[in-house]
Coordinates of C-alpha atoms in Angstrom, one line a residue:
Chain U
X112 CA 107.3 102.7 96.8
X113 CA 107.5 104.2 100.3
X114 CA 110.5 106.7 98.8
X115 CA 107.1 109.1 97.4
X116 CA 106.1 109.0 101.1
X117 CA 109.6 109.8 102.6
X118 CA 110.2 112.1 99.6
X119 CA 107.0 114.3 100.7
X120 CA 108.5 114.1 104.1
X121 CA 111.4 115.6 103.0
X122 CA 109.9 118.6 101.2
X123 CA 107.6 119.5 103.8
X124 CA 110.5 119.9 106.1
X125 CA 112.2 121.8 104.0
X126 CA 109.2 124.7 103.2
X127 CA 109.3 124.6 107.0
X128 CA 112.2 125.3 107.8
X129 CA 112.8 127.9 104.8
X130 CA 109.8 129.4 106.1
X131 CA 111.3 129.4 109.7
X132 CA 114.4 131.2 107.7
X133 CA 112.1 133.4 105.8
X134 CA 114.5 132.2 103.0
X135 CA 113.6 133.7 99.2
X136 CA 114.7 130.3 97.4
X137 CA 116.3 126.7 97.8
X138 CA 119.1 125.9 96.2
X139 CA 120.6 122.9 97.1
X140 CA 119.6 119.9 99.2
X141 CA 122.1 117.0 100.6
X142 CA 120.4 113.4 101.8
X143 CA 122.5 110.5 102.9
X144 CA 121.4 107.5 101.9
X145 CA 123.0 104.3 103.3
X146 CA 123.3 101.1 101.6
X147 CA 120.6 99.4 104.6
X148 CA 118.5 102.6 104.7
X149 CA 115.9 100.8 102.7
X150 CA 115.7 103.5 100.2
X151 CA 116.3 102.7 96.8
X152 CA 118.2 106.1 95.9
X153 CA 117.4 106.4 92.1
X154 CA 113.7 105.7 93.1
X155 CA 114.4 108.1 95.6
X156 CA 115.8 111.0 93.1
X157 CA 112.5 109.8 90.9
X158 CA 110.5 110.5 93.5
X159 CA 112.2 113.6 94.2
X160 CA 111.5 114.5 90.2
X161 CA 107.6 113.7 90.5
X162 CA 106.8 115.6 94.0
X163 CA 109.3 118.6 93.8
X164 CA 106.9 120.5 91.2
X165 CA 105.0 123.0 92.8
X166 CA 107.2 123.2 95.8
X167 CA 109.3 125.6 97.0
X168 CA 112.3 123.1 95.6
X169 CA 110.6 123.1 92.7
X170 CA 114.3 124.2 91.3
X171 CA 116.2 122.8 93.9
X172 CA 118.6 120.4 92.8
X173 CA 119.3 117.5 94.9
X174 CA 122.5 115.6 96.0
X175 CA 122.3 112.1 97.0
X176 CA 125.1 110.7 99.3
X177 CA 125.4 107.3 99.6
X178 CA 127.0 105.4 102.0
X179 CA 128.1 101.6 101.9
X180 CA 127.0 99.4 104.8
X181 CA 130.1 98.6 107.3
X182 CA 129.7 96.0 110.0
X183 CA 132.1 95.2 112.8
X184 CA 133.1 94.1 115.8
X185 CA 132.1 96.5 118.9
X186 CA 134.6 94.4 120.9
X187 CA 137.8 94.6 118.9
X188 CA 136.1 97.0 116.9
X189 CA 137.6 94.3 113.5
X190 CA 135.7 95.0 110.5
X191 CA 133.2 92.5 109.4
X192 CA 134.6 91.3 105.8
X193 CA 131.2 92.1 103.4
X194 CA 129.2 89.1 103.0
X195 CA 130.4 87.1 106.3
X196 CA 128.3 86.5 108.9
X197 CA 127.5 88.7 111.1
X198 CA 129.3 88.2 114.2
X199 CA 133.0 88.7 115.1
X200 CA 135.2 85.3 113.9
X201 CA 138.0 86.3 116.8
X202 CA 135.4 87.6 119.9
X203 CA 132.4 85.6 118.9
X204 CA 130.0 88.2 119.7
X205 CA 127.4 89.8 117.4
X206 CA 128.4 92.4 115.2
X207 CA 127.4 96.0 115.3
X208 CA 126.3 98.3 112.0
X209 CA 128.6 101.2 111.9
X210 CA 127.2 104.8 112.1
X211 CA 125.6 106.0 108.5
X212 CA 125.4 102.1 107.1
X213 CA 121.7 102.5 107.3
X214 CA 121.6 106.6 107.3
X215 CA 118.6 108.5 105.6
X216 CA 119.1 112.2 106.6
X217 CA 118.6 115.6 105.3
X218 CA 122.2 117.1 105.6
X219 CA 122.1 120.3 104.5
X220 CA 119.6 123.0 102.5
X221 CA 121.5 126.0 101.0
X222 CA 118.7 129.2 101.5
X223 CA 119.2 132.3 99.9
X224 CA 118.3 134.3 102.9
X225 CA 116.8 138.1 102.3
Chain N
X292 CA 121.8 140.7 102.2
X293 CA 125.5 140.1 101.0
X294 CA 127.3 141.8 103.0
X295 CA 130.6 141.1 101.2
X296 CA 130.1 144.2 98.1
X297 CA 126.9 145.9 99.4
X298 CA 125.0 144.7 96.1
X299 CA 121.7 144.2 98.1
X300 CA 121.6 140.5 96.4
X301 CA 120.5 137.5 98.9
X302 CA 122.7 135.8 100.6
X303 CA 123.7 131.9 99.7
X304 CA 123.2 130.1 103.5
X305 CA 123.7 126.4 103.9
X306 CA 121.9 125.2 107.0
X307 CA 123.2 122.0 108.7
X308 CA 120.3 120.2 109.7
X309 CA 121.7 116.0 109.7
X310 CA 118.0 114.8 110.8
X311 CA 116.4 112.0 110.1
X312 CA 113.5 111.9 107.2
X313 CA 111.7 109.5 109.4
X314 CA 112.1 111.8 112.5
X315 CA 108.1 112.7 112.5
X316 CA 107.8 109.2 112.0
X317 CA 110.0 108.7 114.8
X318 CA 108.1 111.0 117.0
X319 CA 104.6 109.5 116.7
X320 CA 106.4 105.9 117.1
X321 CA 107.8 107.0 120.4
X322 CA 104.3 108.7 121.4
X323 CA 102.5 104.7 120.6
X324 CA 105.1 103.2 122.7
X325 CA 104.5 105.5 125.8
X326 CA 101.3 104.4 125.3
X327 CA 101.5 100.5 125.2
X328 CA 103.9 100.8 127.5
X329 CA 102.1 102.4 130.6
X330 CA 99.2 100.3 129.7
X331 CA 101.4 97.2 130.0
X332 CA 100.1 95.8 126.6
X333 CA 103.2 94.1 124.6
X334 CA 102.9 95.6 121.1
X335 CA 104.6 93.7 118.4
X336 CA 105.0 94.4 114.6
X337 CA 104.1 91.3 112.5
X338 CA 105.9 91.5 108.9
X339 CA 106.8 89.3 105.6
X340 CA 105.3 88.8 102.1
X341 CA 102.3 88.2 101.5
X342 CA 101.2 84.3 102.0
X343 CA 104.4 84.2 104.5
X344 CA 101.7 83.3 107.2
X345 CA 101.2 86.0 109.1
X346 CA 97.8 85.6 109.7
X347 CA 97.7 81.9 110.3
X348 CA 100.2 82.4 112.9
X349 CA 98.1 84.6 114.7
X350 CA 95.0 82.2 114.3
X351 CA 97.3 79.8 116.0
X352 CA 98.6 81.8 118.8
X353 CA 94.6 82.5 119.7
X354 CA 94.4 79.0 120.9
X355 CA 97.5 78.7 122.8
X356 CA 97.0 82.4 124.3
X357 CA 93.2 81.5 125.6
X358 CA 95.3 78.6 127.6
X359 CA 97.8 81.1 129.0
X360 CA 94.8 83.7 129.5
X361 CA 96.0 86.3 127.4
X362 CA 93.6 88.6 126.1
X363 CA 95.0 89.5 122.4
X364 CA 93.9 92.2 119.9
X365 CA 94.9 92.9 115.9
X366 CA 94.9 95.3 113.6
X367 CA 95.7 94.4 110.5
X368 CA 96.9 96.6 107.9
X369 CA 95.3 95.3 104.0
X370 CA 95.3 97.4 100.5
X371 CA 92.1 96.9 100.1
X372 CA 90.2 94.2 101.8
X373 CA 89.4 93.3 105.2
X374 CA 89.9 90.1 105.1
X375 CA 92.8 89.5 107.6
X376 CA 90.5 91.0 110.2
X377 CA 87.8 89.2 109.7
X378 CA 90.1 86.0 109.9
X379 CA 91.7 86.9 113.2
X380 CA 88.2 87.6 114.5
X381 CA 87.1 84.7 113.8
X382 CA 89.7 83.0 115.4
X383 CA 89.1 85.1 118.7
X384 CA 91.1 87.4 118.5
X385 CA 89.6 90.9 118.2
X386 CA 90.7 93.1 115.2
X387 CA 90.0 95.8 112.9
X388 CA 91.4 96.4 109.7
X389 CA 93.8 99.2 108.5
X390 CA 92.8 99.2 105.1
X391 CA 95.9 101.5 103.7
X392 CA 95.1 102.2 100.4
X393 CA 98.1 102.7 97.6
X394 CA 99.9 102.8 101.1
X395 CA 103.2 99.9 100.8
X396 CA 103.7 100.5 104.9
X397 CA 102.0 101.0 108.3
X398 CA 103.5 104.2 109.8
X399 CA 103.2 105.1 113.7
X400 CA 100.2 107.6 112.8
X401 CA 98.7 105.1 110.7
X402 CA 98.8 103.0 114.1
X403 CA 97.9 105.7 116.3
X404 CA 94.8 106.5 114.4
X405 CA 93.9 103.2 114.3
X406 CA 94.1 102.6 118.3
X407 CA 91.6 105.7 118.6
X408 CA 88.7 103.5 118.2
X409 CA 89.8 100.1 119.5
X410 CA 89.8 98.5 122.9
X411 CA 93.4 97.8 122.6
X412 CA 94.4 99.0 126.4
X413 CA 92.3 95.9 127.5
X414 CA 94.5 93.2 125.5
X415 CA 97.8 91.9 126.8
X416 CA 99.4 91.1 123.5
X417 CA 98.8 93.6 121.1
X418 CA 99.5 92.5 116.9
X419 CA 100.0 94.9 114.3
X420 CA 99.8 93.1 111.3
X421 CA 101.5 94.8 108.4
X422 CA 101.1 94.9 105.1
X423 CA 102.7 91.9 103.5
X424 CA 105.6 93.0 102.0
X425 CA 109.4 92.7 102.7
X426 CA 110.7 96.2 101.5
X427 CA 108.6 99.4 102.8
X428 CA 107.6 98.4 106.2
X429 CA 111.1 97.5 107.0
X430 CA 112.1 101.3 108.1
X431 CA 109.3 102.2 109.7
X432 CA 109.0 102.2 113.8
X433 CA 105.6 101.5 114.8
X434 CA 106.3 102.1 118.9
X435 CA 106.4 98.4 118.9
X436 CA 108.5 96.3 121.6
X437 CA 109.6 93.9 119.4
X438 CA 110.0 93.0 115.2
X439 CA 108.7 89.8 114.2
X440 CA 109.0 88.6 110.8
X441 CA 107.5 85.7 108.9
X442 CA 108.9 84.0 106.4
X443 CA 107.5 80.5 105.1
X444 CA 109.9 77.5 103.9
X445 CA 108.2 77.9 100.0
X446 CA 110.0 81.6 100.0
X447 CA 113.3 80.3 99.2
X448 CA 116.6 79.7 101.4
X449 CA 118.1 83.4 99.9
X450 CA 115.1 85.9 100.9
X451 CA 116.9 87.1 103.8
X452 CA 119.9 87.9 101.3
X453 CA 117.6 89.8 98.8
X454 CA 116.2 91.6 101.7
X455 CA 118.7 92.5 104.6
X456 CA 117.0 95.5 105.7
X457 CA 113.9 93.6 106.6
X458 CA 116.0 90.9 108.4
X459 CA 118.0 93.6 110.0
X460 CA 115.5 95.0 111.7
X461 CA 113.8 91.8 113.1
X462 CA 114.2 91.0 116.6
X463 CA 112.4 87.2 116.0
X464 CA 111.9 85.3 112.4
X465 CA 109.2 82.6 112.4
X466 CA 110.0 80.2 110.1
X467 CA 106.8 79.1 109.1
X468 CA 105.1 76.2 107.7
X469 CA 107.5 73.6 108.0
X470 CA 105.4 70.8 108.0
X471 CA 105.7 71.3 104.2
X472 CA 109.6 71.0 104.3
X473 CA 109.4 67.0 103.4
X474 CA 107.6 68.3 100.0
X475 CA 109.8 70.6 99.2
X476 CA 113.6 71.2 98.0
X477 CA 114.1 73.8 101.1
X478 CA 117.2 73.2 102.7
X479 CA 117.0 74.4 106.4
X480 CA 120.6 75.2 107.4
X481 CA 121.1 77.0 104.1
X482 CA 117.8 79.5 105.2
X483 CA 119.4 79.9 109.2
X484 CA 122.7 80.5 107.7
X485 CA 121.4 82.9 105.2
X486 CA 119.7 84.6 108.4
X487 CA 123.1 84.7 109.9
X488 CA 124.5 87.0 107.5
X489 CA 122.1 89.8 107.7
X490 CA 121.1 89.8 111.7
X491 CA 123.8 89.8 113.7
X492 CA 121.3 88.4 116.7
X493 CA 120.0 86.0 114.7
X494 CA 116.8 84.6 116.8
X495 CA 114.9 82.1 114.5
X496 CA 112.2 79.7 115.9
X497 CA 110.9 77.3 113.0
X498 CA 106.9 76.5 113.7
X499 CA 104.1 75.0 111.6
X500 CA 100.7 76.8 112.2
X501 CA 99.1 74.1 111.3
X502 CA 100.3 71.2 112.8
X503 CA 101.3 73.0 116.1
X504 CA 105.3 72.2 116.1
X505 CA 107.3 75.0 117.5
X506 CA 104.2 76.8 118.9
X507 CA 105.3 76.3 122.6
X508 CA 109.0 78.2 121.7
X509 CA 106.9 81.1 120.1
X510 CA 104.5 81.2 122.9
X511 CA 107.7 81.2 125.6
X512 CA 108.9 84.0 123.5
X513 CA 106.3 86.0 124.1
X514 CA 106.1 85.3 127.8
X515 CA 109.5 85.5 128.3
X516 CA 108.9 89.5 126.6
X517 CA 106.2 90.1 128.5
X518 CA 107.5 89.6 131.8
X519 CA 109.1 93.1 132.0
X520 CA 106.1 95.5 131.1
X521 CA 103.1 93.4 132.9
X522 CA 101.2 95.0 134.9
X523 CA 98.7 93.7 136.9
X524 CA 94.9 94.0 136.0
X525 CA 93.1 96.7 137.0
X526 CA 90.8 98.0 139.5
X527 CA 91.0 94.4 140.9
X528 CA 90.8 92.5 144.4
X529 CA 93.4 90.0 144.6
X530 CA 96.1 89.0 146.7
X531 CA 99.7 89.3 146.0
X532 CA 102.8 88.3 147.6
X533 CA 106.1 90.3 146.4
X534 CA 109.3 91.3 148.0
X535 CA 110.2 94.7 147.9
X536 CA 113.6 96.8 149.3
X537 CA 113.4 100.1 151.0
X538 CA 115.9 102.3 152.6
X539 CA 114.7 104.4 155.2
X540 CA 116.1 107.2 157.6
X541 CA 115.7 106.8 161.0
X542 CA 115.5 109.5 163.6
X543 CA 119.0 108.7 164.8
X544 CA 120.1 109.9 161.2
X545 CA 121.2 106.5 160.1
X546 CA 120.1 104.9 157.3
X547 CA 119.7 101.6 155.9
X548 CA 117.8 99.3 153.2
X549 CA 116.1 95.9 154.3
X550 CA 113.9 93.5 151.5
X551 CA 111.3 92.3 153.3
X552 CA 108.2 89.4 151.5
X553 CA 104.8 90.4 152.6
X554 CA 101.2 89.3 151.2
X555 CA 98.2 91.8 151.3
X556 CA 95.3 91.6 150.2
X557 CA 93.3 95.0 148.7
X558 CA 91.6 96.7 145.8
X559 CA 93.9 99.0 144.2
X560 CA 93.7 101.1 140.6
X561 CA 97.6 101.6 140.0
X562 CA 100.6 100.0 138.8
X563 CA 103.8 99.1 140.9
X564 CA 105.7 102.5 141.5
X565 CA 103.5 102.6 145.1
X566 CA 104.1 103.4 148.0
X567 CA 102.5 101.2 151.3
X568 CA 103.1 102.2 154.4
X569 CA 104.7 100.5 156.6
X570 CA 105.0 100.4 160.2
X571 CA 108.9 99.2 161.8

């Protein structure tokens, strides 16, 4: 349920920064989502749905990215097969989430700019 | 304006902005820890379902805390009741509720706001007690030095599986109420192994509230993160040996460090970036 919260979140960073832009609409919007963000992304889009009217991306369409979770070894940098556990079989050290496996970020916003 | 045919039409701009949704979250979590920090209070974020134990761990920890002379304070984040506060009060532990409302999560303004109004600088050990629940609170940084999350032996041997993002973030998992594991079908290794596959620094210390076993390991724990943001109690008279380094320049332009141990005894109202002086 916290996707309504981080969905206003979202919004309100947008107006700003079309505001900052003096931007006449929002077209398009890009979010990563990764697999251990703890964001469910069709809540996420449904959240998107419910807050969105009213807004300035009251049009906006939004694209979700998602990302899969990748472990691995920061040693021998080995990838952690999915399910194991997480530590590195060959350097028996704990294993480290690669970049975007947990990712919830506002990408992009495509302005139409006066 | 397009400036490609001279139509006059606005212009299509895609701004790169790759932030974080939580970074306001992330701002007034950073702004909390400051805080805790220079007041040398260890601030830790208490999490799991609801009926995990959260709260009868903290009644526990009261006792053993008034032994070690720590001064503790909750808050303790509810729907809609207070009841969790009133509990840990009662137990000795001052607290005040966060009662959130529809709200699944604490967030580091919920926190902020709530320290406004509460004598938390004079505590050593600072809970926040979230909302019980294994999902929302996961992602959300509190300024807290350390993650804690309880999960009892009647959850099941696969919650750590269903929720990864919660164990992910922990830096400790309680296992609590184990004196029940002889009346139930839990399987122990199965639950530490499960743990294994979604923290990579799998720290697990197994307790009962009740009966006391495994209190001493979570009490050490605590100590043992404590130790690096102490700070003495203050104003205060009291005496205090410590050895310190210091390089110095002498006149002759050469320079060198020497540790020297010395005891003093003196009223002071600051922490330990000071300066004495020292005769050679």
């Amino acid at each position: 349920m916290h996707e309504y919260s981080l969905v206003e979140a979202l919004v309100r960073r947008v107006e700003q920064e079309a505001r900052r832009r003096e931007a006449v609409a929002v077209r398009g919007l890009t979010v990563s989502v990764g697999e251990l963000s703890g964001v469910d992304p069709e809540l996420f889009r449904t959240a998107y749905e419910t807050f969105r009217a009213g807004s300035l991306c009251a049009e906006t369409p939004l694209t979700l990215k998602r990302l899969e979770a990748r472990w691995s070894c920061p040693a021998c940098r080995a990838p952690i097969a999915r399910g194991a556990v997480l530590r590195c079989p060959t350097c028996d050290v704990p294993a480290r989430l690669d970049e975007g496996s947990d990712a919830l970020t506002l990408d992009s916003i495509d302005m139409e700019v006066p | 304006m397009c400036t490609t045919c001279g139509c006059g039409d606005p212009e299509l701009v895609p701004v790169e902005l790759h932030e974080k949704i939580l970074a306001g979250n992330d701002r007034a979590a950073r702004h909390n820890r400051e805080h805790f920090l220079e007041a040398g209070v260890l601030a830790l974020n208490i999490m799991g379902s609801p009926g995990a134990g959260k709260t009868g761990v903290l009644e526990a920890t009261a006792k053993a805390a008034a032994a070690k002379g720590w001064r503790l304070g909750a808050v303790s984040a509810d729907l809609a009741t207070d009841n969790d506060a009133r509990r840990l009060e009662k137990a000795g532990i001052p607290s005040k509720a966060i009662t959130t409302g529809q709200a699944c999560h604490l967030d580091a303004e919920l926190v902020h706001r709530s320290l406004h109004d509460f004598p938390w600088r004079d505590t050593d050990v600072f809970f926040i007690e979230n909302v019980g629940n294994l999902v929302c609170p996961a992602i959300y940084d509190l300024g807290q030095a350390a993650n804690v999350v309880v999960l009892s032996v009647t959850e099941g041997e696969d919650k750590p599986l269903k929720y990864p993002v919660m164990f992910k973030a922990a830096d400790l998992v309680l296992v609590t109420k184990v004196d029940l594991v002889p009346h139930l079908d839990v399987d122990l290794p199965k639950l530490r192994d499960a743990i294994a596959h979604v923290m990579p620094t799998a720290k697990v210390i197994e307790l009962s509230a009740r009966t006391g076993e495994g209190m001493d390991r979570w009490i050490a724990w605590l100590e043992e993160l404590r130790r690096p943001i102490v700070k003495p109690a203050q104003p205060r008279t009291h005496t205090h040996g410590h050895d310190h380094g210091h390089e110095h320049t002498h006149a002759d332009g050469t320079t060198h460090a020497h540790p020297h141990d010395h005891a003093h005894d003196h009223a002071h109202g600051h922490g330990h970036g000071h300066d004495h002086g020292h005769r050679h």
